[in-house]
Short mmCIF file of C-alpha atoms and ligand atoms in Angstrom, two decimals:
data_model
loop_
_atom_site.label_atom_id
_atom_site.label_comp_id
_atom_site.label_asym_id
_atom_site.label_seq_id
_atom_site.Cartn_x
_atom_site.Cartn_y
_atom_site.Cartn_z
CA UNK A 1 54.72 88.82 121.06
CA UNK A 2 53.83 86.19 123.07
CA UNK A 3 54.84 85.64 126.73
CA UNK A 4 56.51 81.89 125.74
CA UNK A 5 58.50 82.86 122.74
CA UNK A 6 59.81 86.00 124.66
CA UNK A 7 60.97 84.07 127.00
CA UNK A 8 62.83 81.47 125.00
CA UNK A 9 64.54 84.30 122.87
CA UNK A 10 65.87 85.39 126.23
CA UNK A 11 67.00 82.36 127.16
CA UNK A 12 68.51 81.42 124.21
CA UNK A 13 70.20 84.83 124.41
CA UNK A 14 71.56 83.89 128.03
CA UNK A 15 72.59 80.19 126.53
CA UNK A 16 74.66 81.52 124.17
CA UNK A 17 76.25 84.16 126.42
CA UNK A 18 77.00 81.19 128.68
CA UNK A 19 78.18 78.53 125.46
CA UNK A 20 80.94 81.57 124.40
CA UNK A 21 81.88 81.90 127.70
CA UNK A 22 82.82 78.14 127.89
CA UNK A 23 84.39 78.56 125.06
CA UNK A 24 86.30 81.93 126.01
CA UNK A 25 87.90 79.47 129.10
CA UNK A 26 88.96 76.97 127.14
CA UNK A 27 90.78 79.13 124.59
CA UNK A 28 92.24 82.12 126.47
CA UNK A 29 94.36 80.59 128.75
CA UNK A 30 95.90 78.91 125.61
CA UNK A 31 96.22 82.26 123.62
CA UNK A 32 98.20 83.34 126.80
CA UNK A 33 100.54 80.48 126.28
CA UNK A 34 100.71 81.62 122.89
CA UNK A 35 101.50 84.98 123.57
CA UNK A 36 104.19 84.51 125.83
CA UNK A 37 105.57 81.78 123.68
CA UNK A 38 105.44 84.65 120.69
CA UNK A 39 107.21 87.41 123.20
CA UNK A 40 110.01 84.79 124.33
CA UNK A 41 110.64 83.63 120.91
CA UNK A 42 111.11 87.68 119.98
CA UNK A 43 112.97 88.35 122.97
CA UNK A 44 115.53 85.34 121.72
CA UNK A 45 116.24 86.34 118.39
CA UNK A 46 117.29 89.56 119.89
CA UNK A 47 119.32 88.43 122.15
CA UNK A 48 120.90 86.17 119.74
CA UNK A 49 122.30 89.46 117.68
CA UNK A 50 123.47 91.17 120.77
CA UNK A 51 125.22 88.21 121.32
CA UNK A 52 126.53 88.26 117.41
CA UNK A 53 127.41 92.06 118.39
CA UNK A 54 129.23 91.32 121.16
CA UNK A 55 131.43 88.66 119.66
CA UNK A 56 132.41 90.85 116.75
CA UNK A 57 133.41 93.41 119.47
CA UNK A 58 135.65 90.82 120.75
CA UNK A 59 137.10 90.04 117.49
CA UNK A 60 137.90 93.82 116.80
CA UNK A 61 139.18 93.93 120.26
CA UNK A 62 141.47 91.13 119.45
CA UNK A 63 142.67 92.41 116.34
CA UNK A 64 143.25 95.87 117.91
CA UNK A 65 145.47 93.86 120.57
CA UNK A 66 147.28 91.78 117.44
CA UNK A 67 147.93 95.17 115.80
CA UNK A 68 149.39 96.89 119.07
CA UNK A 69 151.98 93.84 119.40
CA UNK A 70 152.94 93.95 115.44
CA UNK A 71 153.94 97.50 115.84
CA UNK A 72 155.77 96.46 119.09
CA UNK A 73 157.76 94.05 117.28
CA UNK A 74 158.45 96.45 114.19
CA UNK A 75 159.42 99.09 116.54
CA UNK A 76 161.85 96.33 118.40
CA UNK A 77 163.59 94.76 114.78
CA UNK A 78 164.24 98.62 113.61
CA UNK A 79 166.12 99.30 117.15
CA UNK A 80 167.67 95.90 116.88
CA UNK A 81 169.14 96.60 112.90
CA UNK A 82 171.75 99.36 113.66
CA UNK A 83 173.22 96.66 116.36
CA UNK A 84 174.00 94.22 112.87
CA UNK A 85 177.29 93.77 112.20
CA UNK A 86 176.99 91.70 109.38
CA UNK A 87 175.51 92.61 105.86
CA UNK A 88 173.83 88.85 106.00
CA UNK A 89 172.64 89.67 109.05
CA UNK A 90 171.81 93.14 107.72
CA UNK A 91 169.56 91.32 105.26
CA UNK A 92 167.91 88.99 107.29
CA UNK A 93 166.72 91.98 109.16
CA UNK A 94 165.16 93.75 106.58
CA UNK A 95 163.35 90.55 105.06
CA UNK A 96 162.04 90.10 108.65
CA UNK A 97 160.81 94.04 108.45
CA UNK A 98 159.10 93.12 105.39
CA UNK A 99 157.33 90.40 106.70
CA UNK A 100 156.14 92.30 109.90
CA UNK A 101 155.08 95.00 107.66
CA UNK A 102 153.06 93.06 105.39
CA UNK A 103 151.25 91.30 108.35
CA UNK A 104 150.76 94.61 109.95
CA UNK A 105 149.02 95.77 106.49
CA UNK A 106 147.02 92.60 106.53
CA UNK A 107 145.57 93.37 110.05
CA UNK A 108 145.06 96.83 109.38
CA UNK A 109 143.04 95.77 106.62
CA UNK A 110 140.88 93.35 108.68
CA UNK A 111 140.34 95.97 111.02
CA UNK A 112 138.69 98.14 108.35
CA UNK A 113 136.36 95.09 107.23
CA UNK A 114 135.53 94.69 110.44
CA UNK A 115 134.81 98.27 111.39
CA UNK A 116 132.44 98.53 108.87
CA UNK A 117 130.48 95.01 109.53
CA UNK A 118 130.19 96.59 113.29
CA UNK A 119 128.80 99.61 111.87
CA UNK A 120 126.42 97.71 109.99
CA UNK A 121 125.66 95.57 112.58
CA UNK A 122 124.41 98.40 115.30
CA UNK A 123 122.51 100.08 112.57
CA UNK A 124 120.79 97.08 112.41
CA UNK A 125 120.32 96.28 116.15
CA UNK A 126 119.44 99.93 117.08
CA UNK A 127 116.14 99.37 114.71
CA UNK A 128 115.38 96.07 116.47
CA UNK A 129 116.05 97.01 120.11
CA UNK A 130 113.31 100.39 119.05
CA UNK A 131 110.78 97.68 117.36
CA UNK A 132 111.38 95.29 120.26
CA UNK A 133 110.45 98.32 122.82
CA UNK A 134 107.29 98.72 120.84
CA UNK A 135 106.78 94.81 121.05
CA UNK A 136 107.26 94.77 124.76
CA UNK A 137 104.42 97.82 124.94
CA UNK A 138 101.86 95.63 122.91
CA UNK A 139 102.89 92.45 124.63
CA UNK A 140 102.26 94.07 128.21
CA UNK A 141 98.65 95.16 127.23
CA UNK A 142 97.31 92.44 125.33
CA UNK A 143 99.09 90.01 128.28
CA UNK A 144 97.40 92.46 130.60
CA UNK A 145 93.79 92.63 128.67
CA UNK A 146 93.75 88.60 128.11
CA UNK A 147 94.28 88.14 132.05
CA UNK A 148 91.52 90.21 133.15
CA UNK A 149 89.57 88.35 130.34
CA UNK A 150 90.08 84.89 132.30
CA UNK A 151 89.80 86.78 135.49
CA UNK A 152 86.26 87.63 134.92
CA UNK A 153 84.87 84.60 133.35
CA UNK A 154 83.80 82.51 136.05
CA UNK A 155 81.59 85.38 137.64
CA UNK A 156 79.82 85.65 133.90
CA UNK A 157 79.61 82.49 133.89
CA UNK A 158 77.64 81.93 137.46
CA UNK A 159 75.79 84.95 136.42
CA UNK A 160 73.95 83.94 132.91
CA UNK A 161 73.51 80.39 134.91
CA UNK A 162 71.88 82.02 137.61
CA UNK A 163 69.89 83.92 135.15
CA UNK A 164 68.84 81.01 132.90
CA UNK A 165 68.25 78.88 135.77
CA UNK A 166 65.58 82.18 137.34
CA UNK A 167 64.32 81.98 133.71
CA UNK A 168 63.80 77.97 132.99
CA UNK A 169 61.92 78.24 136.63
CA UNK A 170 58.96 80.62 134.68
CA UNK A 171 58.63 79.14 131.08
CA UNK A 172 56.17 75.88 131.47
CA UNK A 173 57.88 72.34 131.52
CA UNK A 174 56.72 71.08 128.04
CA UNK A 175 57.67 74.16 126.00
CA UNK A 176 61.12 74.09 128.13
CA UNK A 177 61.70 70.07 126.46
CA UNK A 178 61.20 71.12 123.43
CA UNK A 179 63.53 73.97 123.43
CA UNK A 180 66.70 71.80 125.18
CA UNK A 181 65.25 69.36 122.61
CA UNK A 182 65.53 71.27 119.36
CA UNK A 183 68.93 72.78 121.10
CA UNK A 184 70.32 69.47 121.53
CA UNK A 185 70.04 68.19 117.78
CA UNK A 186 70.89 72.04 116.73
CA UNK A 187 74.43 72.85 118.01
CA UNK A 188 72.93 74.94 120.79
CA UNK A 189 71.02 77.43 118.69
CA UNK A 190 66.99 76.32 119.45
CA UNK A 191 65.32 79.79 118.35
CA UNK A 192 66.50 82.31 115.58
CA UNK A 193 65.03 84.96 113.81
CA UNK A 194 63.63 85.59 110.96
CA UNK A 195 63.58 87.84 107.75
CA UNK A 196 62.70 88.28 104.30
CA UNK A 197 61.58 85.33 104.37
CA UNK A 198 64.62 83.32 105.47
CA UNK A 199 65.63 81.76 108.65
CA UNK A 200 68.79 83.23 110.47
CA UNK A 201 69.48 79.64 111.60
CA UNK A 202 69.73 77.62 108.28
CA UNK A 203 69.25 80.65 105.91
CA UNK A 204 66.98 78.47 103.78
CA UNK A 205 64.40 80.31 102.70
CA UNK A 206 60.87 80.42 104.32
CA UNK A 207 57.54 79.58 102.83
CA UNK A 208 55.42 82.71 102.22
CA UNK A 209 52.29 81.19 104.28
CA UNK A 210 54.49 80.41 106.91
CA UNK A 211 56.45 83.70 106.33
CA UNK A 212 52.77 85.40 106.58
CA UNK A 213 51.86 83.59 110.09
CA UNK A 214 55.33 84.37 111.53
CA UNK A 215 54.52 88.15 111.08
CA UNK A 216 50.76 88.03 112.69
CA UNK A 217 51.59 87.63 116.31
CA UNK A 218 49.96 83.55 117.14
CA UNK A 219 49.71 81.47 120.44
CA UNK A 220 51.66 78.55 118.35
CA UNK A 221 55.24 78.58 118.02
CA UNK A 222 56.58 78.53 115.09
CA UNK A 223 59.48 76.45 113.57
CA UNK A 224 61.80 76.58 110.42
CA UNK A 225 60.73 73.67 108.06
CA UNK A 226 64.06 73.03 107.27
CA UNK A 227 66.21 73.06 110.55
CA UNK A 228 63.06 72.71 113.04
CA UNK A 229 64.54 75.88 114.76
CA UNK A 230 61.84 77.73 116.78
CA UNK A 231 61.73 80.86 114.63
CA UNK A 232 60.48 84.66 115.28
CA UNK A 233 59.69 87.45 113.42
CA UNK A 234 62.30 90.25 113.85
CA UNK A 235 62.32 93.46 112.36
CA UNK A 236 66.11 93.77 111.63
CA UNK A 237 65.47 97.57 109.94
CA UNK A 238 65.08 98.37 113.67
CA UNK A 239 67.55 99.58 115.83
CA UNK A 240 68.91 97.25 118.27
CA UNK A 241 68.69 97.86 121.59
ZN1 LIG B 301 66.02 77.14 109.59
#
């Protein structure tokens, strides 16, 4: 292939190395906010039950305490009815038994209810706190991975424009214009391949003549009627390497 057109593929290789690493620094530190914005958000809603949790702890605990004093008092009116000396008073002390007794059956039974809520509720919290472990784990890594990311793009980035600068400094000045030309109008993509007849830029489809001329190796470079891309031919039944 010819010494020009090698060149420019590697070039255009190196430009787009450098145009996704550009890219890569613009988004990644935003994905980070993301991420930790994701985490936090996670990290809330669990907290938010434990807190639920904790205040239906304090109800039971409550309750437990109103149920302790009812029996208290019971205990205290059935000491306090064989000092009656009255049969009205008699009655008055039975009807205030009753009552106790019925409010003592009434807690009892919100004790139950509650029991069973708090069951329900640490069944439920035990699952989150194990997914939330496994969130934390993936969190940590990907937080981890994306850092080391944005740690290492400036060096790629001084390396593929140290590179492409090395390589401008060897291709000749008018071929060089018309590659940042045709890059310019072409969203940074100036030389593609080609195959079966089709550009890999525009994939329009190529004329066969043209096709033909692409696949004996010319002087001239060659360019995609449709998008003006400088085009080559590439064997894509080959391997990379
Ligand atoms: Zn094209």
């Amino acid at each position: 292939m010819n010494q020009n057109l090698l060149q420019l593929i590697e070039l255009q290789k190196i430009d787009t190395e450098m145009q996704k690493a550009l890219q890569s620094r613009k988004e990644l530190p935003l994905r980070l906010v993301r991420l930790d914005a994701d985490f936090a958000a996670v990290r809330k809603a669990l907290e938010e039950e434990r807190g639920l949790l904790e205040a239906k702890n304090q109800a039971h605990r409550e309750l437990e305490e109103a149920l302790r004093r009812g029996v208290e008092q019971l205990r205290k009116s059935r000491d306090r009815i064989h000092e009656v000396k009255s049969n009205k008073e008699y009655q008055a002390m039975l009807k205030e038994i009753e009552t106790l007794e019925q409010k003592r059956g009434a807690v009892e039974d919100k004790i139950i209810a509650i029991l069973e809520e708090l069951d329900a509720m640490k069944a439920s919290l035990a699952i989150r706190e194990g997914e939330f472990q496994a969130v934390g784990r993936r969190y940590e890594e990907e937080r981890e991975e994306l850092e080391k990311r944005i740690g290492s793009i400036e060096s790629q980035l001084q390396e593929r424009q140290r590179a492409g600068e090395s390589l401008r400094e060897r291709i000749p000045k008018n071929i060089l214009k018309r590659y940042d030309m045709t890059k310019n109008v072409n969203h940074g993509l100036a030389v593609v391949s080609a195959w079966k007849e089709t550009c890999d830029g525009c994939h329009m489809s190529i004329p066969p003549q043209l096709y033909n001329e692409l696949l004996e190796e010319t002087e001239e470079l060659m360019v995609c009627p449709n998008c003006r891309r400088i085009i080559y031919w590439y064997d894509q039944n080959k391997e990379h390497v």
